[in-house]
mmCIF file of C-alpha atoms in Angstrom:
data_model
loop_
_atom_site.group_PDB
_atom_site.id
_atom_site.type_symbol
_atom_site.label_atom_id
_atom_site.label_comp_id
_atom_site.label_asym_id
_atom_site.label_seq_id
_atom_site.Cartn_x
_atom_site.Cartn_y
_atom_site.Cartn_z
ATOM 1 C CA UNK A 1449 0.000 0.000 0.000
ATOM 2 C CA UNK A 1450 1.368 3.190 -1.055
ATOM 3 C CA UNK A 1451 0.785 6.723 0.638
ATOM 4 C CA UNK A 1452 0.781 10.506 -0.791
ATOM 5 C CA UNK A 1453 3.707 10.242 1.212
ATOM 6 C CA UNK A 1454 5.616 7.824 -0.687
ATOM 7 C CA UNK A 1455 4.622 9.867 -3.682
ATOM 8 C CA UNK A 1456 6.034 13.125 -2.774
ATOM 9 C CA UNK A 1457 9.082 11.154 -1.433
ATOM 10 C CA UNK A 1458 9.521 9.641 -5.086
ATOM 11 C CA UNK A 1459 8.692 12.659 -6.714
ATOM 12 C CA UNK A 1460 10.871 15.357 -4.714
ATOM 13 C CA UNK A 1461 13.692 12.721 -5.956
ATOM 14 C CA UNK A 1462 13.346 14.412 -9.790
ATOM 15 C CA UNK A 1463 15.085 17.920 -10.601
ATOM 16 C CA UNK A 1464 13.001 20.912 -9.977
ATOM 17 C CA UNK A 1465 10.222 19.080 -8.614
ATOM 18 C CA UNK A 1466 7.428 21.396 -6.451
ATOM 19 C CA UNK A 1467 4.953 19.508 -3.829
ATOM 20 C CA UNK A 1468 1.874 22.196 -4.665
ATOM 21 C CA UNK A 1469 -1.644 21.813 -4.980
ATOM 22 C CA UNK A 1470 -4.272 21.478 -8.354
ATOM 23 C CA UNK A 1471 -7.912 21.671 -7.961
ATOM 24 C CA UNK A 1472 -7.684 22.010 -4.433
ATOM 25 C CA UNK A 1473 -5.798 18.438 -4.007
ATOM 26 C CA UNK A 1474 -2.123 17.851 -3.603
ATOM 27 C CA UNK A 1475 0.166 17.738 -6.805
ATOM 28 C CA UNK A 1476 3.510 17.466 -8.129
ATOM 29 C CA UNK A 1477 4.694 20.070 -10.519
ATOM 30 C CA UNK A 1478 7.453 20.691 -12.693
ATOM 31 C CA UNK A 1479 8.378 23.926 -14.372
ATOM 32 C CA UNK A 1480 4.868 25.184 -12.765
ATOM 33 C CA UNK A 1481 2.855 22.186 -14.881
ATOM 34 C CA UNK A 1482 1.221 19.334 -13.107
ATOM 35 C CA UNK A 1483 2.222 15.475 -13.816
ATOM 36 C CA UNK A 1484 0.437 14.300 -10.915
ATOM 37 C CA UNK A 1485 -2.264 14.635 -8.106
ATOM 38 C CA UNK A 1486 -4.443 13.050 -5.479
ATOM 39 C CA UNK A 1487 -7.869 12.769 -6.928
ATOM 40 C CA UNK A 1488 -9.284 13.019 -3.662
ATOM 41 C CA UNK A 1489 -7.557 12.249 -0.322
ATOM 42 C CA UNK A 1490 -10.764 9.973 0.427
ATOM 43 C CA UNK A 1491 -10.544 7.726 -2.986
ATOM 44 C CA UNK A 1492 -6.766 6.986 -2.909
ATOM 45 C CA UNK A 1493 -6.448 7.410 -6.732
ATOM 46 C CA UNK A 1494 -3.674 9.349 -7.852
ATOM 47 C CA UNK A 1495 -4.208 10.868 -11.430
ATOM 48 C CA UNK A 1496 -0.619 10.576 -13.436
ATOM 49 C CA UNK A 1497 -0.264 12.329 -16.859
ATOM 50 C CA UNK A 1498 1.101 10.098 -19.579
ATOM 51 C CA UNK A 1499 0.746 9.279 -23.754
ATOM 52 C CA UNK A 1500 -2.587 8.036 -24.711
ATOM 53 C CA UNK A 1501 -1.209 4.581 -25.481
ATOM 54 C CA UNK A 1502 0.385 4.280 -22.618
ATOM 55 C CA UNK A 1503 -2.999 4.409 -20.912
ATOM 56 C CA UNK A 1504 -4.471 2.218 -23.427
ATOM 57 C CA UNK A 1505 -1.830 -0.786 -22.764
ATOM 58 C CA UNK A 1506 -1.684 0.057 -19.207
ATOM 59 C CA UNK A 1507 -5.812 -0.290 -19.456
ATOM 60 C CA UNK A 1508 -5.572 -3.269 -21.591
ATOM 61 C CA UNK A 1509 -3.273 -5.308 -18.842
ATOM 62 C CA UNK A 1510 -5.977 -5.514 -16.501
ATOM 63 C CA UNK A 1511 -4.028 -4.165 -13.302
ATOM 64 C CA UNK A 1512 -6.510 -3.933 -10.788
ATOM 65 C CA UNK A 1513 -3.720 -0.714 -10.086
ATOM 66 C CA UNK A 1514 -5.215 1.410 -13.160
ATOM 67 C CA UNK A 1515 -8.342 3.359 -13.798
ATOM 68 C CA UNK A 1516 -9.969 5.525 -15.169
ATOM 69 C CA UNK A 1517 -13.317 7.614 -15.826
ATOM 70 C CA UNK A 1518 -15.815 9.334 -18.501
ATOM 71 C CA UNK A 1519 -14.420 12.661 -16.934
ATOM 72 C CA UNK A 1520 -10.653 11.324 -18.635
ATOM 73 C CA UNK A 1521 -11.638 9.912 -21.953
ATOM 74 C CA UNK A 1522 -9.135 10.614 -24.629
ATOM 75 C CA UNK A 1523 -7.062 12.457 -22.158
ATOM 76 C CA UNK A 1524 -3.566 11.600 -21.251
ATOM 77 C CA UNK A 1525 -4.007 10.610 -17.623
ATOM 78 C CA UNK A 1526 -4.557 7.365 -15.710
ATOM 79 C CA UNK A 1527 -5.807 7.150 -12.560
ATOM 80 C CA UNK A 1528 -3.660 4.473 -10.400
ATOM 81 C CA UNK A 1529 -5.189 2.864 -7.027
ATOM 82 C CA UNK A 1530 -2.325 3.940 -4.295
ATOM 83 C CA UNK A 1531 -3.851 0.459 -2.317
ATOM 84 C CA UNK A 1532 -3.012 -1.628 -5.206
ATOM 85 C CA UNK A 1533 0.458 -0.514 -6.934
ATOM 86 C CA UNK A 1534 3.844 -1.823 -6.122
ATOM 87 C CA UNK A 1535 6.317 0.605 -4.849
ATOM 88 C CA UNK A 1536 8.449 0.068 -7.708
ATOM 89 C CA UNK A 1537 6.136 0.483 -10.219
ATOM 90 C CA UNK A 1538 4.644 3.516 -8.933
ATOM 91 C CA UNK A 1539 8.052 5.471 -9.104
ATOM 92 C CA UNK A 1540 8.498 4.577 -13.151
ATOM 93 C CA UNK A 1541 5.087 6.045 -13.328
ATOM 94 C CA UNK A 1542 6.438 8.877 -11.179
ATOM 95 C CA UNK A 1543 9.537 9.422 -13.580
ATOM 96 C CA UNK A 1544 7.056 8.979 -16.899
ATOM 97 C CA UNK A 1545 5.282 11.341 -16.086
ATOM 98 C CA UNK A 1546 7.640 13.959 -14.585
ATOM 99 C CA UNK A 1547 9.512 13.324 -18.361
ATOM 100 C CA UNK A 1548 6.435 14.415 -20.109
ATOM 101 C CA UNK A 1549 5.963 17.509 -18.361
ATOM 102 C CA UNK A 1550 9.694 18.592 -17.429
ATOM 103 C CA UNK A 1551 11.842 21.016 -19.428
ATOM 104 C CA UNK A 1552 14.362 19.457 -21.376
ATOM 105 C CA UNK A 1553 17.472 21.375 -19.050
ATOM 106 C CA UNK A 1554 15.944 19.299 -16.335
ATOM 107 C CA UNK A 1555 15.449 16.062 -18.078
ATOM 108 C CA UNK A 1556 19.289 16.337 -19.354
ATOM 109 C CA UNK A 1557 19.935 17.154 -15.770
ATOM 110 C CA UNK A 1558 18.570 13.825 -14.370
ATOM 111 C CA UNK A 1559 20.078 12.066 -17.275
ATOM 112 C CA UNK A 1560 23.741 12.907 -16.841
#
């Protein structure tokens, strides 16, 4: 079972990372955009930005861990189940999406 505190904890990891909030709920931000956020602190479900296929196959594997809604239909976001994911997993997701969103000084940064 993971926590919004192992999230921040894998997220602060990345360059330039800020613990803020979007919609009201906490979120992870990079160069002031958002690649993730509790949902709601009551559901558990962390929404993390990625590619549309990556949702799809993620989707398609049938990972109790993955979700998502009407509300994200052709949108790049999944919603993951914090009760469900592995530790390990969740921080690729964390990186993914921090990738997708960071500026490319900071994604050379992390890469050398």
């Amino acid at each position: 079972m993971q926590t919004w505190d192992d999230v921040v904890r894998l997220a602060s990891r990345l360059p330039g990372v800020e613990i803020s909030t979007s919609y009201r709920t906490p979120a992870a931000k990079v160069g002031g955009r958002t690649f993730l956020r509790l949902r709601t602190e009551a559901e558990g479900w962390l929404v993390v930005m990625c590619e549309l296929d990556e949702k799809e196959a993620m989707l398609a594997s049938g990972s109790p861990a993955f979700h998502t809604t009407p509300h994200y239909d052709g949108y790049g976001a999944i919603l993951v189940d914090l009760d469900v994911i592995d530790g390990g997993e969740l921080g690729e997701l964390i990186e993914q999406a921090w990738r997708r969103k960071a500026p490319a000084t900071l994604r050379r940064q992390l890469d050398d």
